[in-house]
Amino acid sequence: MKLDSSICLKLKEARRAAKLSQGELASEVGCKQSAISMFEAGDGTKLSEETVKKIAEKFGVSLEAEEPAPAPIPLHVHGFCPNHSCPSNHHYMIDGRDFYKIDVLAADPVMGKFCALCGEVLEKRCPNCGAALHEGAICSFCGEPYVR
């Protein structure tokens, strides 16, 4: 099954919102963690149609594409780890709200695809609006935190 990468992103966001790891989801739907990882990175061919439908049904996500995928990301951009418990993300609180300051050099010292510390697929743009990354915890374009 070949899906638009926006569907892959929606399912990835739904998994994160449910606080499930890629491994936990893979066990539930009967596939390998690596297939979930590649699928969430935008390769809509890595899971069978049946598995994708199981995941979409589990999270109540429509398989209809809503908006075009963001523009390709230049190869020279360091990424950050979206895993809030990764040591590359530094936790702090402001007014009782949790934030995670990203450390792109700890997570992505060689501008790779996976976090050097925990193995999660790296984000190269704001996961909320697709804007270019900057240092800090919150996107200056959409106002949403990079890591939740």
Short mmCIF file of C-alpha atoms in Angstrom, two decimals:
data_model
loop_
_atom_site.label_atom_id
_atom_site.label_comp_id
_atom_site.label_asym_id
_atom_site.label_seq_id
_atom_site.Cartn_x
_atom_site.Cartn_y
_atom_site.Cartn_z
CA MET A 1 0.00 0.00 0.00
CA LYS A 2 1.43 3.41 -0.99
CA LEU A 3 0.17 6.27 1.16
CA ASP A 4 0.77 9.99 1.13
CA SER A 5 3.41 10.96 3.71
CA SER A 6 0.84 13.23 5.44
CA ILE A 7 -1.07 10.06 6.47
CA CYS A 8 2.15 8.57 7.86
CA LEU A 9 2.67 11.75 9.88
CA LYS A 10 -0.93 11.74 11.19
CA LEU A 11 -0.54 8.15 12.40
CA LYS A 12 2.83 8.98 13.98
CA GLU A 13 1.28 11.93 15.85
CA ALA A 14 -1.63 9.74 16.99
CA ARG A 15 0.81 7.13 18.35
CA ARG A 16 2.71 9.80 20.26
CA ALA A 17 -0.50 11.32 21.62
CA ALA A 18 -1.43 7.85 22.91
CA LYS A 19 2.04 7.66 24.56
CA LEU A 20 2.87 4.38 22.80
CA SER A 21 6.37 3.52 21.65
CA GLN A 22 6.95 2.25 18.14
CA GLY A 23 7.73 -1.18 19.61
CA GLU A 24 4.51 -1.30 21.62
CA LEU A 25 2.43 -0.37 18.57
CA ALA A 26 4.28 -2.92 16.43
CA SER A 27 3.46 -5.66 18.96
CA GLU A 28 -0.20 -4.68 19.00
CA VAL A 29 -0.65 -4.69 15.22
CA GLY A 30 1.68 -7.60 14.42
CA CYS A 31 4.65 -6.08 12.61
CA LYS A 32 8.26 -5.08 13.35
CA GLN A 33 9.28 -1.86 15.10
CA SER A 34 11.58 -1.06 12.18
CA ALA A 35 8.62 -1.14 9.77
CA ILE A 36 6.73 1.34 11.99
CA SER A 37 9.84 3.55 12.10
CA MET A 38 10.25 3.63 8.31
CA PHE A 39 6.49 4.14 7.86
CA GLU A 40 6.49 7.10 10.27
CA ALA A 41 9.48 8.56 8.42
CA GLY A 42 7.17 8.84 5.40
CA ASP A 43 7.66 5.55 3.56
CA GLY A 44 4.03 4.52 3.05
CA THR A 45 5.06 1.22 1.44
CA LYS A 46 6.56 -0.38 4.59
CA LEU A 47 3.29 -1.64 6.10
CA SER A 48 0.57 -3.79 4.58
CA GLU A 49 -2.81 -2.24 3.86
CA GLU A 50 -4.32 -4.39 6.62
CA THR A 51 -1.76 -3.17 9.19
CA VAL A 52 -2.24 0.49 8.23
CA LYS A 53 -6.02 0.08 8.56
CA LYS A 54 -5.56 -1.51 12.03
CA ILE A 55 -3.44 1.44 13.16
CA ALA A 56 -5.83 4.02 11.68
CA GLU A 57 -8.81 2.33 13.31
CA LYS A 58 -7.01 2.07 16.67
CA PHE A 59 -6.37 5.81 16.72
CA GLY A 60 -9.51 6.96 14.85
CA VAL A 61 -7.49 8.50 12.01
CA SER A 62 -8.87 8.90 8.49
CA LEU A 63 -6.71 7.52 5.68
CA GLU A 64 -7.65 10.40 3.39
CA ALA A 65 -4.85 12.87 2.61
CA GLU A 66 -5.78 16.38 3.76
CA GLU A 67 -2.86 18.57 2.78
CA PRO A 68 0.29 18.27 0.71
CA ALA A 69 3.46 17.04 2.38
CA PRO A 70 5.99 19.70 3.41
CA ALA A 71 8.78 20.56 1.01
CA PRO A 72 11.82 18.27 1.06
CA ILE A 73 14.27 19.03 3.83
CA PRO A 74 17.84 20.05 2.96
CA LEU A 75 20.43 17.43 3.92
CA HIS A 76 22.51 19.91 5.95
CA VAL A 77 19.89 20.30 8.73
CA HIS A 78 20.51 18.70 12.13
CA GLY A 79 17.43 16.99 13.53
CA PHE A 80 16.03 16.67 17.02
CA CYS A 81 14.68 13.66 18.86
CA PRO A 82 10.89 13.77 19.37
CA ASN A 83 11.11 11.31 22.29
CA HIS A 84 10.50 13.38 25.44
CA SER A 85 12.45 10.91 27.59
CA CYS A 86 15.58 11.01 25.40
CA PRO A 87 18.62 12.52 27.17
CA SER A 88 19.08 14.90 24.22
CA ASN A 89 15.94 16.79 25.32
CA HIS A 90 16.37 18.84 28.46
CA HIS A 91 13.24 19.06 30.60
CA TYR A 92 12.23 22.25 32.38
CA MET A 93 9.00 23.79 33.66
CA ILE A 94 7.51 27.26 33.36
CA ASP A 95 4.31 28.12 35.23
CA GLY A 96 3.61 24.42 35.78
CA ARG A 97 3.95 23.52 32.08
CA ASP A 98 6.49 20.96 30.88
CA PHE A 99 8.90 21.96 28.11
CA TYR A 100 11.85 20.19 26.48
CA LYS A 101 14.74 22.21 25.10
CA ILE A 102 16.09 20.34 22.11
CA ASP A 103 19.78 19.63 21.69
CA VAL A 104 20.29 18.91 18.00
CA LEU A 105 24.01 18.23 18.33
CA ALA A 106 23.49 15.56 21.00
CA ALA A 107 20.67 13.86 19.05
CA ASP A 108 22.12 14.31 15.57
CA PRO A 109 25.90 14.89 15.60
CA VAL A 110 26.39 13.62 12.03
CA MET A 111 23.16 14.86 10.42
CA GLY A 112 21.68 11.38 10.23
CA LYS A 113 18.18 9.94 10.22
CA PHE A 114 18.03 8.41 13.72
CA CYS A 115 18.74 9.80 17.20
CA ALA A 116 22.28 8.96 18.30
CA LEU A 117 21.11 8.47 21.89
CA CYS A 118 17.81 6.54 21.67
CA GLY A 119 17.32 5.50 18.02
CA GLU A 120 14.04 7.38 17.39
CA VAL A 121 13.52 8.84 13.90
CA LEU A 122 14.69 12.46 14.01
CA GLU A 123 12.49 15.44 13.20
CA LYS A 124 14.11 17.92 10.80
CA ARG A 125 11.31 20.52 10.88
CA CYS A 126 8.64 21.63 13.34
CA PRO A 127 6.33 18.61 13.68
CA ASN A 128 3.33 20.93 14.03
CA CYS A 129 3.66 23.37 11.11
CA GLY A 130 6.72 22.24 9.12
CA ALA A 131 8.70 25.43 9.76
CA ALA A 132 12.50 25.40 9.88
CA LEU A 133 14.02 24.50 13.25
CA HIS A 134 15.66 26.96 15.58
CA GLU A 135 17.24 26.57 18.99
CA GLY A 136 14.70 26.48 21.80
CA ALA A 137 11.68 24.50 22.91
CA ILE A 138 8.86 26.22 21.03
CA CYS A 139 8.39 26.92 17.32
CA SER A 140 8.43 30.66 16.70
CA PHE A 141 6.00 30.27 13.78
CA CYS A 142 3.13 28.21 15.26
CA GLY A 143 3.87 28.59 18.99
CA GLU A 144 3.71 24.83 19.66
CA PRO A 145 6.42 22.94 21.54
CA TYR A 146 8.73 20.78 19.43
CA VAL A 147 8.65 17.90 21.93
CA ARG A 148 5.57 16.87 23.89
#
